[in-house]
Coordinates of C-alpha atoms (C1' of nucleotides) in Angstrom, one line a residue:
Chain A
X683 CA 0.0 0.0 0.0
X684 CA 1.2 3.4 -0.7
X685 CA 2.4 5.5 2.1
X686 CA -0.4 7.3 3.5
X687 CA -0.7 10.2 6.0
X688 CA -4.5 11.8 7.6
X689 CA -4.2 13.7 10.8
X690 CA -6.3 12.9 13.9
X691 CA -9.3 14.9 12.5
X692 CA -9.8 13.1 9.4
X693 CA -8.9 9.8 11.1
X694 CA -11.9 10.6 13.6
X695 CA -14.3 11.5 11.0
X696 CA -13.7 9.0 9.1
X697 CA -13.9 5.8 11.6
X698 CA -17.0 7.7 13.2
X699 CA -18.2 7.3 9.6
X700 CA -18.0 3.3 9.4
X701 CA -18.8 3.2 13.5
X702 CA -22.3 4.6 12.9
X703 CA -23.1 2.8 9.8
X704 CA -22.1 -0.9 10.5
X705 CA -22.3 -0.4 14.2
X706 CA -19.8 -1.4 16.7
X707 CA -20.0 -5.2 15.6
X708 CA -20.1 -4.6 11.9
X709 CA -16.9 -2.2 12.4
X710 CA -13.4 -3.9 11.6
X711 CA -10.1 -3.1 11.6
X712 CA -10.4 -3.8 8.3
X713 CA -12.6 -1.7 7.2
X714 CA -11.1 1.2 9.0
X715 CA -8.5 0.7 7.4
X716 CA -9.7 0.9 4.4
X717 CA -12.1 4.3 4.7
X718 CA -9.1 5.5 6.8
X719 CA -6.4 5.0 4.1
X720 CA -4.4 3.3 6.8
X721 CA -2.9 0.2 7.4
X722 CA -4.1 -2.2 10.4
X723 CA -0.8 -1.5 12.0
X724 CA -0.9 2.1 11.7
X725 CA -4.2 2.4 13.4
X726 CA -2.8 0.1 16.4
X727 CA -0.1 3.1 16.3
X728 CA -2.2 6.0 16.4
X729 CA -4.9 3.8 18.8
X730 CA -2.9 1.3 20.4
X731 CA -6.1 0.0 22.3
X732 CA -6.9 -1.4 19.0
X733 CA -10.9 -1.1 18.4
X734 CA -12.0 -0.3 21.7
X735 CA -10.0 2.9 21.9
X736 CA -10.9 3.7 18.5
X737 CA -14.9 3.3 19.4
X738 CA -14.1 5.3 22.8
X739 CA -12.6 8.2 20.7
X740 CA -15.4 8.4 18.5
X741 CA -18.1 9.0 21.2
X742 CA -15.8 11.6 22.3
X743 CA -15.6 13.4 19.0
X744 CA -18.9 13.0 18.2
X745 CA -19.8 14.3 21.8
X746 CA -17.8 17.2 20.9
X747 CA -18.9 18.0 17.6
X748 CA -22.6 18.3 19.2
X749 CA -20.9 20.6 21.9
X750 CA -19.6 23.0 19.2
X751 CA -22.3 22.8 17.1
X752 CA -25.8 22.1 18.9
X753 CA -24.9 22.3 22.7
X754 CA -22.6 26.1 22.3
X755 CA -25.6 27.6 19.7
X756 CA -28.0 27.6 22.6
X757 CA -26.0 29.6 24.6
X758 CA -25.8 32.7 22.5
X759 CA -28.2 35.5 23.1
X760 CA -30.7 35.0 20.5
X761 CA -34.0 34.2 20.6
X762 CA -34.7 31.0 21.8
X763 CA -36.8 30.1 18.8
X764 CA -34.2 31.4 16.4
X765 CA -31.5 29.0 17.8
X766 CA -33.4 25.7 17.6
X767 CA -33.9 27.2 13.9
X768 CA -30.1 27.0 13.9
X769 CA -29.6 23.8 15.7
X770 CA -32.0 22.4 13.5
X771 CA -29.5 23.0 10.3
X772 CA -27.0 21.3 12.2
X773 CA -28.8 18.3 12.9
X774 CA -29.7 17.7 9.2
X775 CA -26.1 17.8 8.6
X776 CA -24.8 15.2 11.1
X777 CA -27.3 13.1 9.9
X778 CA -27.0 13.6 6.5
X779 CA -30.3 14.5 6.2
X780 CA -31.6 11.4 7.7
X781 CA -29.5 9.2 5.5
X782 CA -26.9 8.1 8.4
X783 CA -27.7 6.6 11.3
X784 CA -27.1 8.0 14.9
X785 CA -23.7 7.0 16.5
X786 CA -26.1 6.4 19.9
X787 CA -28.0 3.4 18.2
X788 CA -25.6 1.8 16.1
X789 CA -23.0 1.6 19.0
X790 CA -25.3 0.8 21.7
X791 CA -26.7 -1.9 20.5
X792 CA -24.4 -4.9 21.6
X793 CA -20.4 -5.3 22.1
X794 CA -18.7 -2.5 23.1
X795 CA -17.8 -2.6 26.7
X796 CA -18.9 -0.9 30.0
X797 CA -16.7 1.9 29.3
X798 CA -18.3 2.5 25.8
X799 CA -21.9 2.4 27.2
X800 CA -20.6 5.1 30.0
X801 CA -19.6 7.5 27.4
X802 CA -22.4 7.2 25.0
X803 CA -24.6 7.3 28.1
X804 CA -22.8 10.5 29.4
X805 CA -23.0 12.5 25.9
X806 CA -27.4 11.0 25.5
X807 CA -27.3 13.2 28.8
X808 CA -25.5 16.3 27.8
X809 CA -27.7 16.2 24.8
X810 CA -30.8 16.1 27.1
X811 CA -29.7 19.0 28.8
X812 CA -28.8 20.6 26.5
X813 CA -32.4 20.6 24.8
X814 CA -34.2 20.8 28.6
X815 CA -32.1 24.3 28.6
X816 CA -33.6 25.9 25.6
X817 CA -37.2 24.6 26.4
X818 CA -36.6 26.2 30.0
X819 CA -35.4 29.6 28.7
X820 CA -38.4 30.0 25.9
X821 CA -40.4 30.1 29.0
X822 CA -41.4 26.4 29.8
X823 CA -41.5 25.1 33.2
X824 CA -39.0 22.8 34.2
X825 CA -40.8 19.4 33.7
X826 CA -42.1 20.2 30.8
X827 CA -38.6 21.3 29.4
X828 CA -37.6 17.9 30.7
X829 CA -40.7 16.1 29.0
X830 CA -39.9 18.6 25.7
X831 CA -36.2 17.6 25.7
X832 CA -36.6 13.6 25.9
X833 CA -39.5 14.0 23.5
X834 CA -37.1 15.8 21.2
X835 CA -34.3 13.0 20.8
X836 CA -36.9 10.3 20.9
X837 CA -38.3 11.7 18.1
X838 CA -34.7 11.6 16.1
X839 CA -34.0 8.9 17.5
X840 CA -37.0 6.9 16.4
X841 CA -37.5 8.9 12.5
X842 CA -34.0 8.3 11.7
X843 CA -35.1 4.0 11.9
X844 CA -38.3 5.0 10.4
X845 CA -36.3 6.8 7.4
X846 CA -33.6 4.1 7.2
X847 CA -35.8 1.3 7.7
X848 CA -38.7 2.4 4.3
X849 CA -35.4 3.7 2.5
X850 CA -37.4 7.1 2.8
X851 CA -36.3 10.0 5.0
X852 CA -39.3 11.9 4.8
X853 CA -40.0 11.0 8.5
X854 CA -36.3 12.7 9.4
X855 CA -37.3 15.7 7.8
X856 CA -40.7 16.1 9.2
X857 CA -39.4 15.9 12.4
X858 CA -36.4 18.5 12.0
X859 CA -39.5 20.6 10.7
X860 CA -41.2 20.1 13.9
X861 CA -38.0 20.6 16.4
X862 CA -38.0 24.2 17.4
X863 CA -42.1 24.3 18.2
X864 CA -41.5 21.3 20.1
X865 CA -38.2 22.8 21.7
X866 CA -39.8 25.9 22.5
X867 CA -42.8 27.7 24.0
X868 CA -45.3 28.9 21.0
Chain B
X227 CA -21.7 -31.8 23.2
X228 CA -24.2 -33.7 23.8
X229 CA -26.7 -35.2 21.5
X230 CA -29.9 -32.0 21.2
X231 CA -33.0 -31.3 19.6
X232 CA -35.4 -28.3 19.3
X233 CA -38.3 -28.0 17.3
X234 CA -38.7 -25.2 15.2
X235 CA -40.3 -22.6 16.9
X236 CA -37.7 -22.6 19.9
X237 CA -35.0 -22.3 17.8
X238 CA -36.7 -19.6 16.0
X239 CA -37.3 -17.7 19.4
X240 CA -33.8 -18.5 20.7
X241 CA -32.6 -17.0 17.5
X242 CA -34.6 -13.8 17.9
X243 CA -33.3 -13.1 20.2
X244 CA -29.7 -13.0 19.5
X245 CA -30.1 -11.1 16.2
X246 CA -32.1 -8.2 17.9
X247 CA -29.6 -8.0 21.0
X248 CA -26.3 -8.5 19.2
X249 CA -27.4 -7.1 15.6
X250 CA -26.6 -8.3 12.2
X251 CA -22.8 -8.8 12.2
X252 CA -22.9 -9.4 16.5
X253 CA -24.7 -12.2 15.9
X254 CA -22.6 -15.5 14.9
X255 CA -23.0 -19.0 14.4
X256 CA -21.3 -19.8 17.6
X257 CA -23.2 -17.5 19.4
X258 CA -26.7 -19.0 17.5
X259 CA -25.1 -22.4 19.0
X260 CA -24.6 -21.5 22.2
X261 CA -28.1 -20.2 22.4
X262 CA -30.5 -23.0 20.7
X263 CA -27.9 -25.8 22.0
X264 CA -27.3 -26.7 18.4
X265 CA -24.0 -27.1 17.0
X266 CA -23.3 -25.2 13.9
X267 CA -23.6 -27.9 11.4
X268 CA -26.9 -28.9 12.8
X269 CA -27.9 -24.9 12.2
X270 CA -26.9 -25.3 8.6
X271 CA -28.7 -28.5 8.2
X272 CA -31.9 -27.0 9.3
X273 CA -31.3 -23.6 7.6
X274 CA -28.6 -24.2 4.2
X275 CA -28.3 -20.6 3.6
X276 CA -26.8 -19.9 6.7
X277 CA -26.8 -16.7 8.8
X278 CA -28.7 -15.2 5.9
X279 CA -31.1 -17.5 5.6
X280 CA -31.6 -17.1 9.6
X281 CA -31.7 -13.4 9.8
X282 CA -34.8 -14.1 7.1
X283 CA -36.4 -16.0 9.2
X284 CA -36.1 -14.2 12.1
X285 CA -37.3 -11.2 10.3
X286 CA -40.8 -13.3 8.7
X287 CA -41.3 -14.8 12.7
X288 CA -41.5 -11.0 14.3
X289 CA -44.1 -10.0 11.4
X290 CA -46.1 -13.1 12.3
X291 CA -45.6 -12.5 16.2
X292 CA -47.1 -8.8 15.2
X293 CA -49.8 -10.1 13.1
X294 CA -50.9 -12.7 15.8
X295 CA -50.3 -10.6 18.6
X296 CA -50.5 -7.1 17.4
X297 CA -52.2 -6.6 14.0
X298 CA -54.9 -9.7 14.8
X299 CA -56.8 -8.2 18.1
X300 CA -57.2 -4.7 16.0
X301 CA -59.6 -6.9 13.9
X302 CA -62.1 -7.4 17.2
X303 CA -65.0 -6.1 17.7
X304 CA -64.1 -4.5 20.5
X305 CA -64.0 -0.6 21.2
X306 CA -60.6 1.1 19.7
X307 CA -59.7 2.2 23.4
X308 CA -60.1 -1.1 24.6
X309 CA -57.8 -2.8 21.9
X310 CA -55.4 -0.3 21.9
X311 CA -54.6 -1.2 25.6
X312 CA -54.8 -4.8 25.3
X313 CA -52.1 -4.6 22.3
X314 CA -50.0 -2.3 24.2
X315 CA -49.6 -5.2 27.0
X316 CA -48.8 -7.6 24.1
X317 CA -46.2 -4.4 23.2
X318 CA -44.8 -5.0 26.8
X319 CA -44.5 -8.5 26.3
X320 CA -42.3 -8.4 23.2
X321 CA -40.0 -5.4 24.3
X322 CA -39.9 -7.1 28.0
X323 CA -40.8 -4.4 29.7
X324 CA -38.5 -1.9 27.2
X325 CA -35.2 -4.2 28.0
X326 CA -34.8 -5.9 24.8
X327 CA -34.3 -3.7 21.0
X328 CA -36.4 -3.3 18.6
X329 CA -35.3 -6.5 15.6
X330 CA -36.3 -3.8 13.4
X331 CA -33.2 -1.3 14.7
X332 CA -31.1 -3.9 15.2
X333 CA -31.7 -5.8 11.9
X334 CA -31.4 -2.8 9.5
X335 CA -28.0 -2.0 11.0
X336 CA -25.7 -2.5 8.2
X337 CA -25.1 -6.3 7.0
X338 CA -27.8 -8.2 5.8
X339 CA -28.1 -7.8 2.3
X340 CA -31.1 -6.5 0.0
X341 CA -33.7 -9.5 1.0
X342 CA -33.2 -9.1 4.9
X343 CA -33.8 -5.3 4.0
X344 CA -37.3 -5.8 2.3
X345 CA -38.7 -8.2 4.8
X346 CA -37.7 -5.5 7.2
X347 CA -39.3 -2.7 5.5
X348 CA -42.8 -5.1 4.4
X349 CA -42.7 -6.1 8.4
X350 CA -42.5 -2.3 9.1
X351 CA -45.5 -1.5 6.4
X352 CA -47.6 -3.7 8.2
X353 CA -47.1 -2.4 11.5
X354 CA -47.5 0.7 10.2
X355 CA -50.9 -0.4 8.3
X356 CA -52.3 -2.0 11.6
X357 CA -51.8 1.2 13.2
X358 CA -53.6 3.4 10.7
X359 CA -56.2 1.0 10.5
X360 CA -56.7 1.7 14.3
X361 CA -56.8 5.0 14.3
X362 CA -58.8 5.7 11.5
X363 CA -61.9 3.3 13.1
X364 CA -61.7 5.8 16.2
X365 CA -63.0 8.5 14.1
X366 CA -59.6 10.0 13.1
X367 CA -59.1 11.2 9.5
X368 CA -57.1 9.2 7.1
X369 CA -54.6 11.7 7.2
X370 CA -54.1 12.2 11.0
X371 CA -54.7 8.1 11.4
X372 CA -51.3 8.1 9.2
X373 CA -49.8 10.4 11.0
X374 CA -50.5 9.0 14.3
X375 CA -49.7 5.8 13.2
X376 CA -46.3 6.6 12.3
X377 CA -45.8 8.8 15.6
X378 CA -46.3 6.0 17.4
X379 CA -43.4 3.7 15.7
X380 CA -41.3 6.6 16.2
X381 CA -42.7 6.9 19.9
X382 CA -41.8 3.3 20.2
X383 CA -38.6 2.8 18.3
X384 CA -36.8 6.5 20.0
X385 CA -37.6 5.5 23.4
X386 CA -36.1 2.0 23.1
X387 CA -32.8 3.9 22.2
X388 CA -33.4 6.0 25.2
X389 CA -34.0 3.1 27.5
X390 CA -30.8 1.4 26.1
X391 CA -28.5 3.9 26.4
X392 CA -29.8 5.6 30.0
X393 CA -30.0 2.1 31.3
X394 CA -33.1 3.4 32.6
X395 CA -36.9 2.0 30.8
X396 CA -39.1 4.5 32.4
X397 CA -39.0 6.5 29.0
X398 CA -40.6 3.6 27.3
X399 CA -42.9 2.7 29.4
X400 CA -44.0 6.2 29.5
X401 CA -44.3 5.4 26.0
X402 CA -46.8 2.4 26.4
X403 CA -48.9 4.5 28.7
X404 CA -49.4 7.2 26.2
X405 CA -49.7 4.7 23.3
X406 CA -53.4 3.9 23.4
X407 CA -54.5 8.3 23.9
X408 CA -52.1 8.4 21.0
X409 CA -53.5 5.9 18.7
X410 CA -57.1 6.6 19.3
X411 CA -59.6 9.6 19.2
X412 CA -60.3 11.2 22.9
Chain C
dG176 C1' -31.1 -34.8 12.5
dT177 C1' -27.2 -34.1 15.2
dC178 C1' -22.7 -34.8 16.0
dT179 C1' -17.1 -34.4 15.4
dA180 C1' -13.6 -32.9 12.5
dT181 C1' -11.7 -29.9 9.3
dA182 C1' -11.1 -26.5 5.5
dT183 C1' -10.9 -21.7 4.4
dT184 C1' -11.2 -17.0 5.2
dA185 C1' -11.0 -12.9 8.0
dA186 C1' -10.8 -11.1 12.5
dG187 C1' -7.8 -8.7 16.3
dA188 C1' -3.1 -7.9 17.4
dT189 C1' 2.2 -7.6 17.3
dA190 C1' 7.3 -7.4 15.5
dG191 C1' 10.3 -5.2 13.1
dA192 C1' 12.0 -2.9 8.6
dC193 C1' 12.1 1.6 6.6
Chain D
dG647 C1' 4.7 7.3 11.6
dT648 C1' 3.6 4.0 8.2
dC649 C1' 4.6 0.0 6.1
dT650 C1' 5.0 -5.6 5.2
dA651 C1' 4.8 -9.8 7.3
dT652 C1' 3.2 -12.9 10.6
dC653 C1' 0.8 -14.9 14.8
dT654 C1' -3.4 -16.5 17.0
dT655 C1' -8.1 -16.7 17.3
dA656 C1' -12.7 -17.0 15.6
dA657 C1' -15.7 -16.6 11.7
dT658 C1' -18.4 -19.1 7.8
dA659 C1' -19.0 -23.3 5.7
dT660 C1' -18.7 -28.4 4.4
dA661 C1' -17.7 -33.6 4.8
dG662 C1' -18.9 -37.6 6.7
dA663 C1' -19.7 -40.7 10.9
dC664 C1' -23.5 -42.1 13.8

DNA sequence: GTCTATATTAAGATAGAC
DNA sequence: GTCTATCTTAATATAGAC
């Protein structure tokens, strides 16, 4: 194989890539190594935890990724309303529009590791703060930002399978369209 | 090993439930051994085509577990409210208690190839179908029946993932509760 | 119809050259 | 820091005894 280089970015991206699409099971080094452009030993280099470590950096980027791009937006000054409008464009591009599944479900389900489960657990509950805190400041009482917020990602969570499953993403769509009135108080 | 036997609908159960906890490519044909007692050239006697040929199968057995359990009792006489909360106990049943993932997430994960992916999308049609029918005999429009119908898959499938990753089912079994208000006119 | 035994391929992982 | 080469284990799959 020809000498390759990708720096840690691109190496993230990519394996989070083939993470949430085959899921942590369907994931081999193999693979990786061939969306990464790196060889099997290069990636024990980089990752010498092999495929654990890999998976564990991944929820960690992709927990980070929401923090710069969902969890920070809310914290701006703007209108509540006007950031889930925001948020909302950000969503439809981690997901590709509804075409990629979420990182949550695919490496959930099965193998993984107590340590993986803790981090994906840890970033579901950033993520539900993160919505509660919006629903609160539009004006919402606190339980009903809770209920708001969990009724938010269900609702991702459960379109993108929909959308994946009939090979049609309208359901994804519909419910980015419906995010910021569920988010916020009309 | 010692010398096993299981008729066909154990072995079909016991194999359920590997594919929907482990996935697609989680689920091997040790793992199907260890699980139905079989060993692994006894699976392939009984099913040539292999993990393939499994996966179908376990796909066609949750549609006919819907149908009988699920889709079946909508065709009573019964009132809409009524039915709606005898299927969401059936709903409990299957999900045991919201512990176990939905075959239909865990199946459409990657792997599988084009035939596993229509059964899964004709099981998902029907579920869907059941559901409209449902609604729609409460009084509902076509229109909001279809809507509701697939708010509730969503309802169901999203709050799964919660469960799962939280390590907590009270979000759905909140589900469950709201299922039968959801599917039906007040 | 299930078993033991085995073939073949691919997985995770490491050693060492460059 | 990436590569080639190799080790060990586990995967899918088949042959043939009972």
């Amino acid at each position: 194989m020809a000498y390759s280089t990708v720096n840690d970015d691109e190496l993230l991206s990519r394996s989070t890539d083939v993470f949430r699409t085959l899921g942590y099971e369907g994931t081999t080094l193999s693979r990786l190594s061939a969306a990464t452009g790196l060889e099997k030993a290069s990636l024990y280099h980089r990752f010498p935890g092999g495929k654990d470590q890999i998976a564990l950096a991944v929820a960690g980027g992709v927990l980070a990724w929401f923090q710069k791009h969902v969890f920070e937006p809310f914290k701006s000054t703007e209108a509540p309303r006007r950031k889930a409008g925001a948020v909302v464009e950000q969503l439809r591009v981690f997901y590709a529009d509804g075409t990629k599944p979420c990182a949550l479900d695919a490496l959930s389900l099965s193998g993984g590791g107590p340590e993986l489960a803790e981090a994906l657990k840890g970033a579901l509950l950033a993520w539900l703060k993160a919505f509660t805190e919006i629903a609160r400041e539009s004006g919402l009482s606190a339980a009903e930002s809770k209920r708001r917020a969990e009724q938010a990602v269900i609702q991702i969570e459960g379109s993108l399978i929909l959308s994946r499953v009939l090979g049609d993403t309208k359901a994804f769509r519909r419910t980015l369209e419906e995010l910021p009135g569920l988010l916020t108080a009309e």
